PDB file of C-alpha atoms in Angstrom:
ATOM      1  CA  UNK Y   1       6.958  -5.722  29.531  1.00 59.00           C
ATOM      2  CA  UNK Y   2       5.070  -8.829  28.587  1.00 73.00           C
ATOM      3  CA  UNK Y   3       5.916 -12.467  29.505  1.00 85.00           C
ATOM      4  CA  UNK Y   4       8.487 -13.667  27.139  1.00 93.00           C
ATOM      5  CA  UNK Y   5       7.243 -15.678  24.458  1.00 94.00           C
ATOM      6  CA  UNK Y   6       8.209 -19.093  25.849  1.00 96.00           C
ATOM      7  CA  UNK Y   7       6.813 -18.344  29.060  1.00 97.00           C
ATOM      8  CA  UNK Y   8       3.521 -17.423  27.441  1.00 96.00           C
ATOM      9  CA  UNK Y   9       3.848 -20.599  25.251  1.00 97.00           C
ATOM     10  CA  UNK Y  10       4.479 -22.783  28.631  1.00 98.00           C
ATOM     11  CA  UNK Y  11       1.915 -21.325  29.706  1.00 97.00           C
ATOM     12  CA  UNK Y  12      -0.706 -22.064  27.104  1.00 98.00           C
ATOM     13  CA  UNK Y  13       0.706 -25.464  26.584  1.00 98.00           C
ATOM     14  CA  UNK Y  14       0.452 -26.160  30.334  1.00 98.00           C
ATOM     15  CA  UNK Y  15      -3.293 -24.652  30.027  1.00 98.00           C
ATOM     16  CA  UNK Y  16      -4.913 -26.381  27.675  1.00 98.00           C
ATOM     17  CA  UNK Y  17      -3.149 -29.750  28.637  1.00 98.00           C
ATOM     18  CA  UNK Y  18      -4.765 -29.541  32.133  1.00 98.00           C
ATOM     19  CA  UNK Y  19      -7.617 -28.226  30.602  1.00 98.00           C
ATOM     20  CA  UNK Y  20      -8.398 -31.469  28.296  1.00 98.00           C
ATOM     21  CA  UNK Y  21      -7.049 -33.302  31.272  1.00 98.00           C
ATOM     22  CA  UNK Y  22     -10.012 -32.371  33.240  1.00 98.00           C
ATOM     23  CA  UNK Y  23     -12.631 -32.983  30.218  1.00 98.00           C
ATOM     24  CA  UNK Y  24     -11.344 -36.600  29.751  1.00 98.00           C
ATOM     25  CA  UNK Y  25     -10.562 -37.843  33.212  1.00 98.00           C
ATOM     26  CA  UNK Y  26     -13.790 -36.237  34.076  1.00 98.00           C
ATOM     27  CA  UNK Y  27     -15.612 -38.402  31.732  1.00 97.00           C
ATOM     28  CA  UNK Y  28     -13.796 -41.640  32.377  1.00 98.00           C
ATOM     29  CA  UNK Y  29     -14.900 -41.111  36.294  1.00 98.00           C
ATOM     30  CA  UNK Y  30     -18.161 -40.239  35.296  1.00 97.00           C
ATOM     31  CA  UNK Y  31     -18.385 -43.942  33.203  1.00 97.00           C
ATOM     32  CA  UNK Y  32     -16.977 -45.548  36.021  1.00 97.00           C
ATOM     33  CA  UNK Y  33     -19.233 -44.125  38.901  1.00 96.00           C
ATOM     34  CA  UNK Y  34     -22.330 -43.596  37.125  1.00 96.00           C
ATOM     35  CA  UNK Y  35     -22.414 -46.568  34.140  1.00 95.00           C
ATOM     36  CA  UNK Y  36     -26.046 -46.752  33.541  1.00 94.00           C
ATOM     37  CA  UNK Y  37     -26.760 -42.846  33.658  1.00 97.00           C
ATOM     38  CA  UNK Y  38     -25.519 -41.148  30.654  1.00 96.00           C
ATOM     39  CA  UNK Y  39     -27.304 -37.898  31.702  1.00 96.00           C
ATOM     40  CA  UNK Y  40     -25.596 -37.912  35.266  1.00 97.00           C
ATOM     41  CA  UNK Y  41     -22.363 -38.564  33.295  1.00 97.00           C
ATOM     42  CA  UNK Y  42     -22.608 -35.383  31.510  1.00 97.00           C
ATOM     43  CA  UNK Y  43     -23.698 -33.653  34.762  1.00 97.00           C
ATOM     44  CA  UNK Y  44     -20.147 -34.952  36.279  1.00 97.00           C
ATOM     45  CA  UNK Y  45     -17.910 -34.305  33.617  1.00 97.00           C
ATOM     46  CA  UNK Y  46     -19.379 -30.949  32.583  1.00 97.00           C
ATOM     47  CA  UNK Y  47     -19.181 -29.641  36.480  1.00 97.00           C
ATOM     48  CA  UNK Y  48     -15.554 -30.809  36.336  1.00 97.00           C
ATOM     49  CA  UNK Y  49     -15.091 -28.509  33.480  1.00 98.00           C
ATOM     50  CA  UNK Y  50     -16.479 -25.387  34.451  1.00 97.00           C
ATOM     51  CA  UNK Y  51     -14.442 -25.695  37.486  1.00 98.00           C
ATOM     52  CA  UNK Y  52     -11.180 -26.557  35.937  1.00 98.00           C
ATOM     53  CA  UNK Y  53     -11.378 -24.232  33.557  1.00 98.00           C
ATOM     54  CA  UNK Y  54     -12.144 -21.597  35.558  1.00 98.00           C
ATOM     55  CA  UNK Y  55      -9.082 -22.058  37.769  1.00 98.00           C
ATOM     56  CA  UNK Y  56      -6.673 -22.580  35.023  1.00 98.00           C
ATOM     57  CA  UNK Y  57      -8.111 -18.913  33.864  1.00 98.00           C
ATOM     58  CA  UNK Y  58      -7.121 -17.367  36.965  1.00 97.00           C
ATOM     59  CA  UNK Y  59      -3.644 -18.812  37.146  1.00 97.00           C
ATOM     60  CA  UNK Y  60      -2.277 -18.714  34.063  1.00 97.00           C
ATOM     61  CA  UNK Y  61      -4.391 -15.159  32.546  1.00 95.00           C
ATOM     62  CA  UNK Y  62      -1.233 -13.244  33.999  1.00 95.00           C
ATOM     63  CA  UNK Y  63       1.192 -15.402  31.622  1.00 96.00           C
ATOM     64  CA  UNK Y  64      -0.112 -15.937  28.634  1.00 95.00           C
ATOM     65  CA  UNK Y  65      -3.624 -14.766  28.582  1.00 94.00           C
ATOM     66  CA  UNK Y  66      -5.145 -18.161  29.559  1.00 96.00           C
ATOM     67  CA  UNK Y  67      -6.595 -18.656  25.320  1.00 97.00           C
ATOM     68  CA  UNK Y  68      -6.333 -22.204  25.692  1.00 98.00           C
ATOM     69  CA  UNK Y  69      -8.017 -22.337  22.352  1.00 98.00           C
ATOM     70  CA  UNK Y  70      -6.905 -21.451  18.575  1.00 98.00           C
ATOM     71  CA  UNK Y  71      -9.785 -19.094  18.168  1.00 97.00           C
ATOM     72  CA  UNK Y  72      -9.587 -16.921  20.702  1.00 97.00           C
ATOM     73  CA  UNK Y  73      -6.041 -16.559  20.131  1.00 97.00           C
ATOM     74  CA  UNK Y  74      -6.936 -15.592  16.606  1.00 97.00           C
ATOM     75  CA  UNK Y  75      -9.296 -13.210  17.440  1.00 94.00           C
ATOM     76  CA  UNK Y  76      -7.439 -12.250  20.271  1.00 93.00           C
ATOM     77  CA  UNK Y  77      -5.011 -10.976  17.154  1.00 93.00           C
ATOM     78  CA  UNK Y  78      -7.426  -9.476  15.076  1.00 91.00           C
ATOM     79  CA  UNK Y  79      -9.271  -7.527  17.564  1.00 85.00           C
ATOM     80  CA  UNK Y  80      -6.259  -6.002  18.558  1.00 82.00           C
ATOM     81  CA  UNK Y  81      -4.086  -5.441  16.249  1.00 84.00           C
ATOM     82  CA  UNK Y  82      -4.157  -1.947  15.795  1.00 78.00           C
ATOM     83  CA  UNK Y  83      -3.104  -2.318  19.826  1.00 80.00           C
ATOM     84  CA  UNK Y  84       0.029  -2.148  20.631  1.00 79.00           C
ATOM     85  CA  UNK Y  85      -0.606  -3.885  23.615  1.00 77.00           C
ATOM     86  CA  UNK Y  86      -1.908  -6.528  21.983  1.00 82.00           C
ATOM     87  CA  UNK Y  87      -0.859 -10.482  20.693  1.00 89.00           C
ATOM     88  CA  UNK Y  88       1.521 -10.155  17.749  1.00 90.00           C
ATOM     89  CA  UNK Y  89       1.002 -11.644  14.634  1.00 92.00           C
ATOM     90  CA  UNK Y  90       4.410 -13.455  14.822  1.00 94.00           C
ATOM     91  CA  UNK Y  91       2.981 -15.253  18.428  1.00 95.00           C
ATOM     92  CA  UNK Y  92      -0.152 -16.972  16.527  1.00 96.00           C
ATOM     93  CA  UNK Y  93       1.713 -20.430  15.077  1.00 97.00           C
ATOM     94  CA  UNK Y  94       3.687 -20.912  18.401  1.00 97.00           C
ATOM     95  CA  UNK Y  95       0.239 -20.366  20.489  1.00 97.00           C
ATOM     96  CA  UNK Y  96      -1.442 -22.397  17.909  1.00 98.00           C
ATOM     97  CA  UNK Y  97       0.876 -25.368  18.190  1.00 98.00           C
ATOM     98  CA  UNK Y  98       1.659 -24.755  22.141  1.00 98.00           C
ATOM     99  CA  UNK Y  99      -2.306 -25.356  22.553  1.00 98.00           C
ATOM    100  CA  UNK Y 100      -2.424 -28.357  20.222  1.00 98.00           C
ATOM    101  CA  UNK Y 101       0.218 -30.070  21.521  1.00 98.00           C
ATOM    102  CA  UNK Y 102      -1.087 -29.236  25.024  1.00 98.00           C
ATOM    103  CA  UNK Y 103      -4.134 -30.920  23.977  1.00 98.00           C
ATOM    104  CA  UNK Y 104      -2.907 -33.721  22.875  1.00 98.00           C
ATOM    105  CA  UNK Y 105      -0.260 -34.279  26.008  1.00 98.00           C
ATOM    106  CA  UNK Y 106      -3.521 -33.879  28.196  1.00 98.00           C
ATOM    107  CA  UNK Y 107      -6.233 -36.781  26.773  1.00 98.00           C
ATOM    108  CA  UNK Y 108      -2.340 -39.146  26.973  1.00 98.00           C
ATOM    109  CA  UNK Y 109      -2.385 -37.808  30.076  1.00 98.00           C
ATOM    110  CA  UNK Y 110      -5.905 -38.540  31.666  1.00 98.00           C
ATOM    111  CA  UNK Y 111      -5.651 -41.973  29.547  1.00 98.00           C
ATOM    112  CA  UNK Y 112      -2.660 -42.787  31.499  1.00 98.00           C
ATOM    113  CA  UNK Y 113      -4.019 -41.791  35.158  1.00 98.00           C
ATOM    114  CA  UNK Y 114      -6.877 -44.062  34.504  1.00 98.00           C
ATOM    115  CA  UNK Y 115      -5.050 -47.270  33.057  1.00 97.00           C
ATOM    116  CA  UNK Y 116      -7.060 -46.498  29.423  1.00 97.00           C
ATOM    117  CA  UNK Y 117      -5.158 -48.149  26.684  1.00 97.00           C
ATOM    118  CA  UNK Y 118      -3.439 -44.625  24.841  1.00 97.00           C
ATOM    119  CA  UNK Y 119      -5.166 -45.010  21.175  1.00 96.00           C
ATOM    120  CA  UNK Y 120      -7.616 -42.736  18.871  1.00 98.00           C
ATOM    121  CA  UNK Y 121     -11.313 -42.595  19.612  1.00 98.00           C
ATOM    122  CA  UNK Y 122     -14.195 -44.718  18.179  1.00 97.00           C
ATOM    123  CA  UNK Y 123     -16.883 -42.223  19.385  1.00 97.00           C
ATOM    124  CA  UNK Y 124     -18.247 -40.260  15.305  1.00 97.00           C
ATOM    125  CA  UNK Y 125     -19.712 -37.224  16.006  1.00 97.00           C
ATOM    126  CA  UNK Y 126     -20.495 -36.544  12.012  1.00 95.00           C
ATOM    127  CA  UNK Y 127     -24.204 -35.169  11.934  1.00 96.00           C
ATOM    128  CA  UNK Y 128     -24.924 -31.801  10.656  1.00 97.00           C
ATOM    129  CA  UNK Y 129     -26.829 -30.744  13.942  1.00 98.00           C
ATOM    130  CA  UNK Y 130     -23.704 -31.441  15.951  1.00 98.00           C
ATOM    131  CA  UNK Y 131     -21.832 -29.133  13.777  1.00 98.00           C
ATOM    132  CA  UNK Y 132     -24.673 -26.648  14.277  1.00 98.00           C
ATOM    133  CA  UNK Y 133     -23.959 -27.173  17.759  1.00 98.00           C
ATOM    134  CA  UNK Y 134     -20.530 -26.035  17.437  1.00 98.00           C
ATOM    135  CA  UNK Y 135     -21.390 -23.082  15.314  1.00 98.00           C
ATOM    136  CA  UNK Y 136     -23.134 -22.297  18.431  1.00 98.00           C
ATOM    137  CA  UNK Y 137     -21.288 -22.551  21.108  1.00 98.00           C
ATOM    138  CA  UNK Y 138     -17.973 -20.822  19.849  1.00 98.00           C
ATOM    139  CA  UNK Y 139     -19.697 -17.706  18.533  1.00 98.00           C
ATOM    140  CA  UNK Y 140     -21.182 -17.555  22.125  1.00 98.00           C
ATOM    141  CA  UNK Y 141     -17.859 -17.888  23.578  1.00 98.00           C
ATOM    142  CA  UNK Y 142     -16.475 -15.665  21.085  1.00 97.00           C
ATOM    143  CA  UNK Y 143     -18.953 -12.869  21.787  1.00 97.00           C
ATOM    144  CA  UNK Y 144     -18.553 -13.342  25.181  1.00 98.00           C
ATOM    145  CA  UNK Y 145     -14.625 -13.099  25.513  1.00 96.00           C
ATOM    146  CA  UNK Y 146     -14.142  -9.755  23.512  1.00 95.00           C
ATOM    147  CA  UNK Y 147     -17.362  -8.414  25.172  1.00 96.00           C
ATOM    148  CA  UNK Y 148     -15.693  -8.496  28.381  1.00 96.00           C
ATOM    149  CA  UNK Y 149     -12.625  -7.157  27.160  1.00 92.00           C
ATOM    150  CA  UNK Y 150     -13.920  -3.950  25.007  1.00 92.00           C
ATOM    151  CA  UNK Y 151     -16.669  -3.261  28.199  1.00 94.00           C
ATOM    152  CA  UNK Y 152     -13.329  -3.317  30.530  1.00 93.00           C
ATOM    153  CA  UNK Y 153     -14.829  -6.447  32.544  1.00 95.00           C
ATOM    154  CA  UNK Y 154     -11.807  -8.976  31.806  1.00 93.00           C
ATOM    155  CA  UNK Y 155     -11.173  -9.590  35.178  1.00 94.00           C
ATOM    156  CA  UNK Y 156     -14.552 -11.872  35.067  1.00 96.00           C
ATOM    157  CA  UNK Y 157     -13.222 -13.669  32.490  1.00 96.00           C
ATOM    158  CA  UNK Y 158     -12.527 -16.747  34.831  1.00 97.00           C
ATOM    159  CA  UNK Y 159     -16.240 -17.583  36.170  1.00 97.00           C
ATOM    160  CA  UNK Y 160     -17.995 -16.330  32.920  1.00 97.00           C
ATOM    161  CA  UNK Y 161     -16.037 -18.167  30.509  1.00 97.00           C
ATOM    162  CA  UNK Y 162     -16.263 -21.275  33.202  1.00 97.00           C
ATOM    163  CA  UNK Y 163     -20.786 -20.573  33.404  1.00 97.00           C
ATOM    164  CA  UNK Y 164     -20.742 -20.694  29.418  1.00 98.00           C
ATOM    165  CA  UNK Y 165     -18.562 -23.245  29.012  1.00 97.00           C
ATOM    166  CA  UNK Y 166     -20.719 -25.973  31.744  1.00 97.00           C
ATOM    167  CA  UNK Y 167     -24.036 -24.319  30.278  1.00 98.00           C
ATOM    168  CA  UNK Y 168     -22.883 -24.975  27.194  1.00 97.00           C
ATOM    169  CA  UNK Y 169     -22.346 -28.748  27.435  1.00 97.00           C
ATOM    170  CA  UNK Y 170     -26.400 -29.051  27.555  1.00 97.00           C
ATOM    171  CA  UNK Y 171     -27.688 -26.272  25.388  1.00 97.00           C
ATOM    172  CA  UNK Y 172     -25.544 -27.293  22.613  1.00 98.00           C
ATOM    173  CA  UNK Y 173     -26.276 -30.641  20.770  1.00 97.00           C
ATOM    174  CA  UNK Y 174     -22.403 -31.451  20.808  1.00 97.00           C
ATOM    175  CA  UNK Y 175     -22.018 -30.570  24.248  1.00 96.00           C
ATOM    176  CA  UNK Y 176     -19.541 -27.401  23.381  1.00 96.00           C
ATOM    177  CA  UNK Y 177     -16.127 -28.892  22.288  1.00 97.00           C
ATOM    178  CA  UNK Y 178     -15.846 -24.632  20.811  1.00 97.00           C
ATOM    179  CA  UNK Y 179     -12.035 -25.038  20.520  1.00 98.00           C
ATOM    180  CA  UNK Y 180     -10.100 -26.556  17.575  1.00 98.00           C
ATOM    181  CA  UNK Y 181      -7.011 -27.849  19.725  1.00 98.00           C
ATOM    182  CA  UNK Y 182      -9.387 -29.616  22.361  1.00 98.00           C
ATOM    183  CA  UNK Y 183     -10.880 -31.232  19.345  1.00 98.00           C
ATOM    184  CA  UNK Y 184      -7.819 -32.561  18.197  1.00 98.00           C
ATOM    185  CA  UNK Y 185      -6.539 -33.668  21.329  1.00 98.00           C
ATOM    186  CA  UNK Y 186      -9.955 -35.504  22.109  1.00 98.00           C
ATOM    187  CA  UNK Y 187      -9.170 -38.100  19.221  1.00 98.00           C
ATOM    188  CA  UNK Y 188      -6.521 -39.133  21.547  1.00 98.00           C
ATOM    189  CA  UNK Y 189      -8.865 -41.391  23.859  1.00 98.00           C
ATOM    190  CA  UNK Y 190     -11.465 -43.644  23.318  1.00 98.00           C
ATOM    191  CA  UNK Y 191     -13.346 -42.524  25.769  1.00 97.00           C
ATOM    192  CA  UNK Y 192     -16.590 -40.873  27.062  1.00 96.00           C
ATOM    193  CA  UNK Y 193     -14.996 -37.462  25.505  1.00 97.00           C
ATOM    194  CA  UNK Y 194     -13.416 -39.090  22.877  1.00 98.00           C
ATOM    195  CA  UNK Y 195     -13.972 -37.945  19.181  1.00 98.00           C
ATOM    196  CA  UNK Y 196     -13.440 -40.287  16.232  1.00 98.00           C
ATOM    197  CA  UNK Y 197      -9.911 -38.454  13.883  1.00 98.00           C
ATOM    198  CA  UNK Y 198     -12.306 -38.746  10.983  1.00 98.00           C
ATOM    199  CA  UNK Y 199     -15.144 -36.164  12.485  1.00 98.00           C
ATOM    200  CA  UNK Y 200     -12.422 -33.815  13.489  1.00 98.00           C
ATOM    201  CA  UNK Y 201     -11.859 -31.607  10.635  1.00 98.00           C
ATOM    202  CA  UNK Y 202     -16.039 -31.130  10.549  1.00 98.00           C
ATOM    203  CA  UNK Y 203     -15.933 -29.909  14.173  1.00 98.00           C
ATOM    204  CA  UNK Y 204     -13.586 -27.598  13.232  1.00 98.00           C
ATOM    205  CA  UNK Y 205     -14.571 -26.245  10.210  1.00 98.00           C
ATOM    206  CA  UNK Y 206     -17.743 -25.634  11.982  1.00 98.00           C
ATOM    207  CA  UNK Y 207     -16.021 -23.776  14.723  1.00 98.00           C
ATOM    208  CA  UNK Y 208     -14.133 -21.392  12.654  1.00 98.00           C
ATOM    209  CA  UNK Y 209     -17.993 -20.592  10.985  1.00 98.00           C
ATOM    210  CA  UNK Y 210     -18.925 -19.894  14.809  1.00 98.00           C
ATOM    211  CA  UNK Y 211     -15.428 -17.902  15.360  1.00 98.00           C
ATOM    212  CA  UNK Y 212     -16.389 -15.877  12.574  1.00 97.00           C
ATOM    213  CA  UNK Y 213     -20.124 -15.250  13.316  1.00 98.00           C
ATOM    214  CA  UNK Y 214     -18.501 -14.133  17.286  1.00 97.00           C
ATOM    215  CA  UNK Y 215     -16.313 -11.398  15.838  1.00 96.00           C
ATOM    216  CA  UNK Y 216     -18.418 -10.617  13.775  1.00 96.00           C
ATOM    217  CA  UNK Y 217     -21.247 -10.356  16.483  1.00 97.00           C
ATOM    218  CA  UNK Y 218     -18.351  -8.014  18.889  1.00 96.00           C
ATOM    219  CA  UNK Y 219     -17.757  -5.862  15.863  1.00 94.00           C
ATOM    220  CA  UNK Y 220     -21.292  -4.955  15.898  1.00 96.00           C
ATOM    221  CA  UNK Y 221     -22.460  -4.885  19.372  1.00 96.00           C
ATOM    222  CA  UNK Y 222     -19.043  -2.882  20.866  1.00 93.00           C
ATOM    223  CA  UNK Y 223     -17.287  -0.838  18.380  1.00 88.00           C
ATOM    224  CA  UNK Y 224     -15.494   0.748  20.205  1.00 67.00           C
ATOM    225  CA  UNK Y 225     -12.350  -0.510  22.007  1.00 55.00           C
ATOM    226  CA  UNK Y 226     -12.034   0.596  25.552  1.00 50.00           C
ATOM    227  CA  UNK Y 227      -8.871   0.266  27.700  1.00 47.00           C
ATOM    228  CA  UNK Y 228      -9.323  -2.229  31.040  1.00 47.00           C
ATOM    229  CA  UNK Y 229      -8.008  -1.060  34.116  1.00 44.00           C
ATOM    230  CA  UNK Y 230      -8.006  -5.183  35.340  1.00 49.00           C
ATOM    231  CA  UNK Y 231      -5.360  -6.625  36.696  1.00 42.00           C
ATOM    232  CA  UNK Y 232      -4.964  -8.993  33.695  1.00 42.00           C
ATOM    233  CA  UNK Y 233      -5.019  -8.105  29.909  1.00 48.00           C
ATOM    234  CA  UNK Y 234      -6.687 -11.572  28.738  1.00 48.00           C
ATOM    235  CA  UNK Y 235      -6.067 -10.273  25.402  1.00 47.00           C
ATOM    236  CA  UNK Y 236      -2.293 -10.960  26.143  1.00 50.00           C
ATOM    237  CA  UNK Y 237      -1.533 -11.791  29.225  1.00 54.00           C
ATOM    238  CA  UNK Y 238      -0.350  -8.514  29.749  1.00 49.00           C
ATOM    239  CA  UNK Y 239      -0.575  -6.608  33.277  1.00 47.00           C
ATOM    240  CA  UNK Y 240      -2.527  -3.296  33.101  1.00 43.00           C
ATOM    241  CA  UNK Y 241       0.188  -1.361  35.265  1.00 45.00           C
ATOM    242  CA  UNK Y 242       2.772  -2.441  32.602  1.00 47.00           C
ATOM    243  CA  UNK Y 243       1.004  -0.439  29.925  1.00 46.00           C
ATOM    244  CA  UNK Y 244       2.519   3.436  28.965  1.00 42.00           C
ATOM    245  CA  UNK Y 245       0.224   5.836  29.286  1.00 39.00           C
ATOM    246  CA  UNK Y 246      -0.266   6.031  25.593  1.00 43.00           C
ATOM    247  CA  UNK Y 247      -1.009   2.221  25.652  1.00 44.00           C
ATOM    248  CA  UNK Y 248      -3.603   2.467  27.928  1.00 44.00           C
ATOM    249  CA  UNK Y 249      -5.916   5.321  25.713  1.00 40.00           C
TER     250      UNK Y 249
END
C-alpha cells in the first residue's frame, strides 16, 4: 500500500520547506560573502540548490513522491490517471496546499536563521522576458520528469532533476523559479531570492503556460506508458514491489 495521505502530505510539506530553505539562505550567504559579485552570488546560491534538491529527492521520493511543486503534482495526476497506481484526484488540494504552506514556512525559516527582518519582498520581477523564462524552464522540467518516468528511468530522478534545476538558474532569464508554491513562498523575504507579491501571479501564470507546453511535449515524444521496475514510483511515492501484478503492466 501507499504512504497514507498525511504522511505523503508531511512529506511534501517538509520537502518543499527545506527546499525554499536552501534557495533563500543560499542567497542571503551568497550577499553576505560575495557583496560586490552578483554573478558569483548566483554561482553560490544556484550550487546550493542543485544539491539540496537533489537530496531532498532521494529522501523523501519513497513518501510522497518528492513533487515539491504544484505542477508536477498536477501532471503527476493527469499522466496517470488511467493508473491505478497513480496520485488520486482527491490528493491534489492537500499536496497543493502541503507544498505552499511548505514554501512559505521555509523563506520564514531561512529569514529567521539569518536575523532578516520576516516581511514580503521588494525585488519586481514583472518583464515579459522573465516570464518567457519561466515558460522555459518548467516545460523543461516538465518534459524531463515524465520522460524519466514513461522510459522507466525514475530512479535518476534525484541528480537529473538537481542538473536542470542549477543549469537552469543561468540559461533561463529568471533564473528557473518553475514551481508555483516556491514562487509564493519567495514573497516571504526580501532578499536576494525574494520576489515582489505583486509579480507573483505573472510567474505563475507563465508557469502553468510552460506546465502545459511539458505535457504536452511527453504526450508527444513517449506515448506510451511503461511500468518502472525502480525502487521509487516518483509519480506517487509508491514502492515498485508494492504494485499487483496487474498494476505493474
Amino acid at each position: 500500500m501507499p504512504a497514507a495521505l498525511p504522511r505523503r502530505l508531511l512529506g511534501e510539506l517538509l520537502g518543499t520547506m527545506l527546499l525554499v530553505t536552501a534557495v533563500v539562505g543560499s542567497g542571503i550567504m551568497a550577499t553576505r560573502l560575495s557583496p560586490d559579485d552578483v554573478g558569483l552570488q548566483l554561482l553560490e546560491n544556484s550550487t546550493a540548490t542543485v544539491f539540496a534538491l537533489a537530496v531532498l529527492i532521494l529522501i523523501l521520493g519513497p513518501v510522497s513522491g518528492a513533487h515539491f511543486n504544484p505542477v508536477v503534482t498536477v501532471a503527476a495526476w493527469w499522466s496517470d490517471r488511467h493508473d491505478p497506481a497513480g496520485l488520486p484526484a482527491r490528493d491534489i488540494a492537500p499536496y497543493l496546499a502541503a507544498q505552499t504552506l511548505g514554501a512559505i514556512a521555509g523563506s520564514v525559516l531561512a529569514n529567521a536563521m539569518f536575523g532578516v527582518a520576516q516581511g514580503l519582498s521588494a525585488t519586481v520581477r514583472d518583464k515579459p522576458q522573465l516570464w518567457l523564462g519561466e515558460v522555459v524552464a518548467t516545460a523543461g522540467l516538465v518534459l524531463l520528469v515524465f520522460a524519466l518516468v514513461r522510459t522507466g528511468r525514475a530512479a535518476l530522478a534525484a541528480p537529473a532533476v538537481g542538473a536542470y534545476i542549477g543549469a537552469a538558474y543561468w540559461f533561463t532569464s529568471s533564473t528557473s523559479f518553475a514551481n508555483p508554491a516556491v514562487t509564493v513562498g519567495r514573497a516571504f523575504t526580501d532578499t536576494f531570492a525574494g520576489i515582489t507579491p505583486t509579480s507573483v501571479p505573472g510567474y505563475i501564470g507563465a508557469q502553468v503556460l510552460g506546465a502545459l507546453i511539458g505535457v504536452g511535449l511527453v504526450a508527444a515524444l513517449f506515448p506510451a506508458v511503461r511500468a518502472t521496475r525502480d525502487d521509487i514510483d516518483v509519480r506517487a511515492g509508491r514502492p515498485i514491489e508494492e504494485l499487483t501484478v496487474g498494476e505493474r503492466r
